[in-house]
Coordinates of C-alpha atoms in Angstrom, one line a residue:
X1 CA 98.9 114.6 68.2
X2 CA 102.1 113.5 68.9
X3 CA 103.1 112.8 72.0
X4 CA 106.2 111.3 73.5
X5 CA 105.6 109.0 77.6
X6 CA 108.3 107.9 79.3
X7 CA 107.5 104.8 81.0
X8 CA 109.9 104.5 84.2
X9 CA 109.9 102.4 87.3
X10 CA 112.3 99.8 89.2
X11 CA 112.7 96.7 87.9
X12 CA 110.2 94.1 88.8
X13 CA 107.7 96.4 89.6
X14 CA 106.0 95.3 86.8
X15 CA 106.8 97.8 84.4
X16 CA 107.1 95.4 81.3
X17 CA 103.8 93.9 82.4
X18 CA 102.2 97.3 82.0
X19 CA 103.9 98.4 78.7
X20 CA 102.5 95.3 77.3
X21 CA 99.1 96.3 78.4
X22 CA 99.3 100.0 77.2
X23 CA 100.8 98.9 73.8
X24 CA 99.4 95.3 73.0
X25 CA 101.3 94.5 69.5
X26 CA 101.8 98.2 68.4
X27 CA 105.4 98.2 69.6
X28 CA 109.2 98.8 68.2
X29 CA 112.2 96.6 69.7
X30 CA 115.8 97.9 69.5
X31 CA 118.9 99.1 70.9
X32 CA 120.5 102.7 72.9
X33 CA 122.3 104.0 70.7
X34 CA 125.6 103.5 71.6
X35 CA 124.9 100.4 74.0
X36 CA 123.6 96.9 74.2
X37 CA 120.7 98.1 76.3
X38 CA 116.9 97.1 74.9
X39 CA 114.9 99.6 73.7
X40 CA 111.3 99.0 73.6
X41 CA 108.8 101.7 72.2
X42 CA 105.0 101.2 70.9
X43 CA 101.6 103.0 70.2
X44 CA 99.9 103.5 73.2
X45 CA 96.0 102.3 72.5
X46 CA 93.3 104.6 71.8
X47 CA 95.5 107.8 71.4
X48 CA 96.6 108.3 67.7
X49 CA 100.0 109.7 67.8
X50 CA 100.9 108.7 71.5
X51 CA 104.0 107.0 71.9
X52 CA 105.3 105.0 74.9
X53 CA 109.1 104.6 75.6
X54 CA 110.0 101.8 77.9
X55 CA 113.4 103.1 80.0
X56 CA 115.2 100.6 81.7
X57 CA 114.3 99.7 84.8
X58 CA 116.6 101.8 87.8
X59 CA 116.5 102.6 91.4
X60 CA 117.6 105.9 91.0
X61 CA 119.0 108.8 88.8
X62 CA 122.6 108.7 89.6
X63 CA 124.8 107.1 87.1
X64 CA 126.0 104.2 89.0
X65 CA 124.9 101.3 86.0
X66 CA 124.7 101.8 82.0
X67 CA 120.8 101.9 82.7
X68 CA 120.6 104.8 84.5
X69 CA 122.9 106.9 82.5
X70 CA 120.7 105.5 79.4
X71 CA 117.7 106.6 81.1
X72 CA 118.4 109.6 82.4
X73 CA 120.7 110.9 78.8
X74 CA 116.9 110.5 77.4
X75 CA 114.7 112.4 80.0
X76 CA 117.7 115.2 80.1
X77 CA 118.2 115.0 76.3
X78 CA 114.8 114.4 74.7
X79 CA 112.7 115.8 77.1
X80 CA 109.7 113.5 76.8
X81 CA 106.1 115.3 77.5
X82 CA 105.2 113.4 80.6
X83 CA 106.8 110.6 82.9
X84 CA 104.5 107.8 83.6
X85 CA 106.5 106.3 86.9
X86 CA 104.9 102.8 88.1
X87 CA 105.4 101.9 91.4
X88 CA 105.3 99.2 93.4
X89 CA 102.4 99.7 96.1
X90 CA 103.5 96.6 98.2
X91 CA 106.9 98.4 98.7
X92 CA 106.1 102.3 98.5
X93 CA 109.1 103.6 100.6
X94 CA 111.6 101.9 98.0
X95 CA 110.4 103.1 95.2
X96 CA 109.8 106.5 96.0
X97 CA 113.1 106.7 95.7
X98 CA 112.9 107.4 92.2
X99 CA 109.9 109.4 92.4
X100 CA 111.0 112.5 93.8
X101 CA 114.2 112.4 91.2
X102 CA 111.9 112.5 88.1
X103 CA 109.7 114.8 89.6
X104 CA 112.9 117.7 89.7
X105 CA 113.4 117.3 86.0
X106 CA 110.3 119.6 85.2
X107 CA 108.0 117.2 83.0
X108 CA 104.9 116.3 84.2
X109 CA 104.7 113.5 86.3
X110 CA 101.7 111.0 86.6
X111 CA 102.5 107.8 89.9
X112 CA 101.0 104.6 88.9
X113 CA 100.6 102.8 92.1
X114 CA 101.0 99.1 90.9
X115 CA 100.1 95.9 92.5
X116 CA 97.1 97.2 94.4
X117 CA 95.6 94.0 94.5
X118 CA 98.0 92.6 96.8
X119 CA 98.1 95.8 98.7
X120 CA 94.1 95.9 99.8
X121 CA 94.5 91.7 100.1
X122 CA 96.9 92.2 102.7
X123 CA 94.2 95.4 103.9
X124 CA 96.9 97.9 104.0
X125 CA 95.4 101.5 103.3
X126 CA 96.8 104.0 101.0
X127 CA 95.5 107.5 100.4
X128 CA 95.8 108.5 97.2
X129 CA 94.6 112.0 97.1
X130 CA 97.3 112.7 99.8
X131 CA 100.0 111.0 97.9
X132 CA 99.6 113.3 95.1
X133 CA 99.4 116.3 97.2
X134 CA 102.6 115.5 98.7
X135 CA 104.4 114.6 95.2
X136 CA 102.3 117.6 93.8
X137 CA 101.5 115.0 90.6
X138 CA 98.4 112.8 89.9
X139 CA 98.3 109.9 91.8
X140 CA 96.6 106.5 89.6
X141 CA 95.6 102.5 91.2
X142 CA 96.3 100.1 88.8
X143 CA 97.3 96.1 88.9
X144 CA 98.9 95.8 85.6
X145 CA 99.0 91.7 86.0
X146 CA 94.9 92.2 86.2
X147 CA 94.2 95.1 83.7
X148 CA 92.4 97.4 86.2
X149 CA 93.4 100.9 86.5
X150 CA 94.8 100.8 82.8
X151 CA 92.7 103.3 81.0
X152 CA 92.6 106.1 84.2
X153 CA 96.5 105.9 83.7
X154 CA 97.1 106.1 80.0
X155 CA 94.3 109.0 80.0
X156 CA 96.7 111.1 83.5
X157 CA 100.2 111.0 81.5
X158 CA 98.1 112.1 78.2
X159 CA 96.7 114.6 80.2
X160 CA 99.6 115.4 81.9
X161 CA 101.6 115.6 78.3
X162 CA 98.9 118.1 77.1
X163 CA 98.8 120.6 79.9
X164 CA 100.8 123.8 79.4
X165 CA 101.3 124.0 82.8
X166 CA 105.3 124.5 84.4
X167 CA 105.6 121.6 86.7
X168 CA 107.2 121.8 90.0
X169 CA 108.8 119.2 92.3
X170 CA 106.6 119.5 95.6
X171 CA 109.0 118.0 98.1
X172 CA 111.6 120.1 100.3
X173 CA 114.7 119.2 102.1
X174 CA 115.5 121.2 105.3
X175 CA 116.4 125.2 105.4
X176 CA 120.5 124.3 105.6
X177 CA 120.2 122.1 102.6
X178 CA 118.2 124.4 100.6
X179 CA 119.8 127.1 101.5
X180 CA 122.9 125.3 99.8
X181 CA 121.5 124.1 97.0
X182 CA 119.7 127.6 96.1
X183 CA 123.2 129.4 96.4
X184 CA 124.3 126.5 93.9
X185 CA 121.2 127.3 91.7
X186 CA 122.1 131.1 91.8
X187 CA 125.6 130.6 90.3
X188 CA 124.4 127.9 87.5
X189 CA 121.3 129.9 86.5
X190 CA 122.6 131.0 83.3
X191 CA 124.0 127.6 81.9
X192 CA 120.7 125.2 82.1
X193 CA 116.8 125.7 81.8
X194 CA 114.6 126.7 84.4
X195 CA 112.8 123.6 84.2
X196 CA 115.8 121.4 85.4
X197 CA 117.6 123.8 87.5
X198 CA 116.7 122.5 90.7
X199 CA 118.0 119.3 89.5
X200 CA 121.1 120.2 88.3
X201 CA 121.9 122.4 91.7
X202 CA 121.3 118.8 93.5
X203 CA 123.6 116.2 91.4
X204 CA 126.4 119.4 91.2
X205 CA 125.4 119.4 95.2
X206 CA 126.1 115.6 95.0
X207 CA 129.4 115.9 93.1
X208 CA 128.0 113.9 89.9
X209 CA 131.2 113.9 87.5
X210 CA 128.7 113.5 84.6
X211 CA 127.1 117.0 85.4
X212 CA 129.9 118.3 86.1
X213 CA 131.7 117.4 83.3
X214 CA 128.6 118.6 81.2
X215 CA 128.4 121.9 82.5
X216 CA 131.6 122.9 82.5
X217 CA 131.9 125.7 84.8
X218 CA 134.7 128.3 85.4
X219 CA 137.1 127.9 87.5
X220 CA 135.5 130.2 89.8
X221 CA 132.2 129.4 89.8
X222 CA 133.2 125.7 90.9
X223 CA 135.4 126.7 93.5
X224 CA 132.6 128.6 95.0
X225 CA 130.7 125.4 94.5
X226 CA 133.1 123.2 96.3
X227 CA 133.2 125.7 99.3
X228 CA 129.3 125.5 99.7
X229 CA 129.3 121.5 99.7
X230 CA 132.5 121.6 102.2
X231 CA 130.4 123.9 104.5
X232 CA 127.5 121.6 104.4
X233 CA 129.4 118.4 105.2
X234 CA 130.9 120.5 108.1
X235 CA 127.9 121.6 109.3
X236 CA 125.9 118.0 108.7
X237 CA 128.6 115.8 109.7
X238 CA 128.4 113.5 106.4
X239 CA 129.1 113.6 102.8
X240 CA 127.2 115.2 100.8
X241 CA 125.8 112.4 98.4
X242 CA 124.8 110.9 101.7
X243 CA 122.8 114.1 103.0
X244 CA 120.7 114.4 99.6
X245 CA 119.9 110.4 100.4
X246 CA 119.0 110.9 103.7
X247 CA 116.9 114.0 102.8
X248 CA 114.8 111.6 100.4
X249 CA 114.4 109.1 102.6
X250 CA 113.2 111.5 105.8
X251 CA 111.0 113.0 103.2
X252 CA 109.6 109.9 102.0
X253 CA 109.1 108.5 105.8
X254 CA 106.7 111.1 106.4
X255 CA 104.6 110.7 103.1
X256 CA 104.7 106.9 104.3
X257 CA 103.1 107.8 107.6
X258 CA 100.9 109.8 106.1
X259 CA 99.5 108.2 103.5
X260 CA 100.1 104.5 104.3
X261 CA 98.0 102.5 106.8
X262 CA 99.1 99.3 107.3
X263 CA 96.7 96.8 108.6
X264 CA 99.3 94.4 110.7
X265 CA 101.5 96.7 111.8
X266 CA 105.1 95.2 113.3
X267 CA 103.7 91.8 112.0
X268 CA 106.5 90.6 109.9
X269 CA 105.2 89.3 106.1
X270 CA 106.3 85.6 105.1
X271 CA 109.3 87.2 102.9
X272 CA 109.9 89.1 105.9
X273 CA 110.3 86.1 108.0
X274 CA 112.5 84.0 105.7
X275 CA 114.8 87.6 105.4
X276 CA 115.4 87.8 108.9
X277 CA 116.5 84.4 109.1
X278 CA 118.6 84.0 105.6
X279 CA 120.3 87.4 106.3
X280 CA 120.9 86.7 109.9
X281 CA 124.7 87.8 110.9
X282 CA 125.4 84.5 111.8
X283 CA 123.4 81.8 110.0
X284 CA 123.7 83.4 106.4
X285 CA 127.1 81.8 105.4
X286 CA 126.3 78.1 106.8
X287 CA 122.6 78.3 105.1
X288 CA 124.4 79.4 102.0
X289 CA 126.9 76.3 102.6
X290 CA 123.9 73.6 103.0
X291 CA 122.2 75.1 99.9
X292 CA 125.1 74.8 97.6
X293 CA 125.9 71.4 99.0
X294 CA 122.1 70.6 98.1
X295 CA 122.3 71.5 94.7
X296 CA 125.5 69.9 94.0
X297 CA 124.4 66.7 95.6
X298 CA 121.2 67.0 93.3
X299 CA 122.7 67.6 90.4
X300 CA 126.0 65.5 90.6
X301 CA 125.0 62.4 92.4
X302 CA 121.1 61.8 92.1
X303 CA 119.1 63.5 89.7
X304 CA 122.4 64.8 87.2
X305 CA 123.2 61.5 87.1
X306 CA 120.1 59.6 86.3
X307 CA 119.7 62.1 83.5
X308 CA 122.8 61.8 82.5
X309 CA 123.0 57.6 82.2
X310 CA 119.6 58.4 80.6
X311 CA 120.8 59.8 77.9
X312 CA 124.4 58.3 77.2
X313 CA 122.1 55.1 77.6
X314 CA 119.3 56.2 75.9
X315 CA 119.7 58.7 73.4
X316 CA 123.2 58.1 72.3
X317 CA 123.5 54.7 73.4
X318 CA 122.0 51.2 73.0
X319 CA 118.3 52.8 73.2
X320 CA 115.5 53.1 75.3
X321 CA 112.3 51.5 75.5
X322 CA 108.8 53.3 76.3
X323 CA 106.8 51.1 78.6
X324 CA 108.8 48.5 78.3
X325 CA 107.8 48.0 74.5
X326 CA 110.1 46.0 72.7
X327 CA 112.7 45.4 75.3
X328 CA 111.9 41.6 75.1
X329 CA 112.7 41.3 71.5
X330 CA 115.8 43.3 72.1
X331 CA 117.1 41.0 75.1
X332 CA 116.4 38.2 73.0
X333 CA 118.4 39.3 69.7
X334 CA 121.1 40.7 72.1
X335 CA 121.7 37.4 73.3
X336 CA 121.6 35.6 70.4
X337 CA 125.0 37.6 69.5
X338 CA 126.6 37.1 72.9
X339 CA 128.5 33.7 72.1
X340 CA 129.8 35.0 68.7
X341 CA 131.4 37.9 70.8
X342 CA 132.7 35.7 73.1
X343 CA 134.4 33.5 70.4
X344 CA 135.3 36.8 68.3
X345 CA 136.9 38.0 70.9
X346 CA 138.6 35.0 72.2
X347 CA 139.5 34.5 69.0
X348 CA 141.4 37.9 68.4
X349 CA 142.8 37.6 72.1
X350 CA 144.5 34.1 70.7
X351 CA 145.8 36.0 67.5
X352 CA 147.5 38.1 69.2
X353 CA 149.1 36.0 71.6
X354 CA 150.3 34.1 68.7
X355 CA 151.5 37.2 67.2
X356 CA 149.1 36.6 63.6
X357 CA 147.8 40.1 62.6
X358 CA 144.1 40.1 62.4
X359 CA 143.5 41.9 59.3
X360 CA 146.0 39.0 57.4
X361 CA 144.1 36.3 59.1
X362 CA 141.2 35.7 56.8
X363 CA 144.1 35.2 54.0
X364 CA 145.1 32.1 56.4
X365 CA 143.4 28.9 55.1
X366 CA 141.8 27.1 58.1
X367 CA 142.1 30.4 60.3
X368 CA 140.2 32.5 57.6
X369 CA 137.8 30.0 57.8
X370 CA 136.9 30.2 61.4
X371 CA 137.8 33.9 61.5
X372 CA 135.4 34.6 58.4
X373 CA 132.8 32.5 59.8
X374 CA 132.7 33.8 63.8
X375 CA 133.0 37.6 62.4
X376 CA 130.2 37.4 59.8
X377 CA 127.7 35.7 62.2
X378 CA 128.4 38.4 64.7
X379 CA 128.1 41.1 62.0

C-alpha cells in the first residue's frame, strides 16, 4: 500500500500538533524544492505504506504568500490520494475558508474538526453529520493537544485514499455565478482534467495570473473569458475576486447556522472583549503608545538595567557573590589594596607633574625605590 495524505489547515489550528500525533518519530524534515519553506513528511502509524505530507499552513488557495503557491504547486502537481484538512472548531467560519477550495480540486477530502474540547467546554453544538452533508466529505472530532479522535481520523483519509470513487465539491454559488463559471468551464474543457475543472473555471474566473499563465489559452478563447467576467462584474456590481469571496463566505454562513449552535449567543468571549477594546477606532493607536512606552521603560530603565549592571558587574566584572558567601573576605582584601592605589596613583600623578616618565622611574635611585616598592605591594 502506498499511499500519499496531504495534511492542510491554517496555521495555529494545530496542525503541527496533529502531525506529531499521526507520525510520532517516523518522520522526514526538509525543504520545497526551489524555496526555504519546511517540509515535513513521516509514516503515518498503523498503516504500512501511508505517508503524511505536512503543507504549510494557509488561509486560502490563491497565491498571495510563498506558502500557498508551495501548497497548492503540490495538490495541483502531485495529486495526493486524500486531503486530511484540520480545522479549528472554535473558529469554524474562518476556516472554512479553505475547505471549500480543497474540496474543488477532486481528491477526497476528510474535515478534522480540531479543538473540540474547547468547543463542548464552552457548550457550543456542532452537528457533524450535517457538516459533511453540506461539504459532501466525512466529517471527524478530534482534540489533537488530548489524543482523542486520532485513530477515527487517520482510518477517514485512509479510507478516503482507497475509494475509487470521483469526488465532487458539494457547495454552489448562485445561478448568475454558475452560469459564468460553467461557460468558462465549457471553453477550458479540453486543456485540464475533469477532476480540477471546476477549479480551474473559478481562479481563471478570479483572474489568477498563475493559472492563467499555466494554461495558456488562445487569444480567443481568453477574450471570450474576459467578456464573461466583465459581464458579471456589471451585473454584480464588484470585482470578480471579490464575488467568488463573497460566494464562500454566504455559503459558509448558512452551513454555520445550520450546523453550529452556540450556547451564549451575542455573549462576547474574553478575546472578544479585549478585541473590541484594542481594535477600537479610537483607543488602538494610544494603547499601542502606552504599551511600547511599557516595554521600553522595562527594558531600558528597570529590569534592562539591573540585568545589565548584573552582568558587567558580575559576570565580566569584579564578581558576584551567591548568598552573600565570600563577600566579607573580598571587602576585606579589597581594602587592604586601597592605600597602595592611593599612593600609586598619587605617585604617578606627581611623575607627571614633574615631567619624569614612569616607565624610566624605577632606573631613578631613591624614586625606583619608592616606585618599586608602592607598585609591587599593590601588584
Amino acid at each position: 500500500m502506498n499511499i500519499k495524505i496531504a495534511l492542510a489547515g491554517n496555521p495555529n489550528s494545530g496542525k503541527t500538533t496533529l502531525f506529531n500525533a499521526l507520525t510520532g518519530s517516523n518522520q522526514f524534515v526538509g525543504n520545497w524544492p526551489g524555496v526555504t519553506v519546511e517540509k515535513k513528511e513521516g509514516k503515518i502509524k498503523g498503516y504500512e505504506g501511508a505517508m503524511l505530507i505536512d503543507l504549510p499552513g494557509i488561509y486560502s488557495l490563491s497565491p498571495y504568500t510563498m506558502e500557498e503557491v508551495v501548497a497548492r504547486d503540490y495538490l495541483l502537481d502531485e495529486r495526493p490520494d486524500a486531503i486530511l484538512n484540520i480545522v479549528d472548531g472554535a473558529n469554524l467560519e474562518r476556516n472554512l475558508y479553505l475547505t471549500t477550495q480543497l474540496t474543488e480540486l477532486g481528491i477526497p477530502v476528510v474535515v478534522a474538526i480540531n479543538m473540540m474540547d474547547v468547543v463542548n467546554k464552552r457548550g457550543d453544538k456542532i452537528n457533524i453529520n450535517k457538516l459533511s452533508s453540506s461539504l459532501g466529505c466525512k466529517v471527524v472530532e478530534i482534540s489533537a493537544l488530548k489524543g482523542t479522535g486520532l485513530k477515527e481520523a487517520s482510518k477517514a483519509a485512509i479510507d478516503a485514499a482507497n475509494s475509487n470513487e470521483n469526488f465532487a465539491a458539494a457547495h454552489r454559488f448562485c445561478n448568475n455565478v454558475e452560469q459564468y463559471i460553467n461557460d468558462i468551464s465549457a471553453l477550458i474543457k479540453n486543456k485540464v482534467s475533469n477532476d480540477t475543472l471546476r477549479w480551474h473555471a473559478v481562479k481563471l474566473f478570479e483572474r489568477d495570473e498563475n493559472v492563467i499563465e499555466k494554461l495558456k489559452l488562445d487569444k480567443t478563447s481568453s477574450d471570450i473569458i474576459q467578456k464573461i467576467i466583465k459581464t458579471a462584474e456589471e451585473v454584480m456590481n464588484d470585482d470578480s475576486e471579490s464575488i467568488i469571496t463573497g460566494e464562500r463566505y454566504e455559503y459558509i454562513s448558512k452551513i454555520i447556522n445550520d450546523c453550529y449552535k452556540k450556547a451564549n449567543v451575542g455573549e462576547l468571549t474574553t478575546s472578544d472583549k479585549i478585541d473590541k477594546i484594542v481594535t477600537n477606532r479610537f483607543l488602538a493607536l494610544p494603547i499601542f503608545a502606552v504599551v511600547m512606552f511599557i516595554v521600553y521603560f522595562i527594558s531600558v530603565t528597570t529590569v534592562g538595567t539591573w540585568a545589565t549592571d548584573w552582568a558587567n558587574d558580575g559576570v565580566f566584572g569584579d564578581g558576584w557573590h551567591l548568598l552573600g558567601i565570600g563577600a566579607s573576605d573580598y571587602e576585606k582584601a579589597a581594602e587592604e589594596y586601597e592605600p597602595y592605589g592611593l599612593s600609586l596613583a598619587a605617585f604617578e600623578e606627581a611623575m607627571e607633574a614633574q615631567g619624569i616618565n614612569k616607565n624610566e622611574a624605577e632606573n631613578l635611585t631613591a624614586t625606583a625605590y619608592v616606585y618599586a616598592t608602592l607598585k609591587k605591594n599593590f601588584q
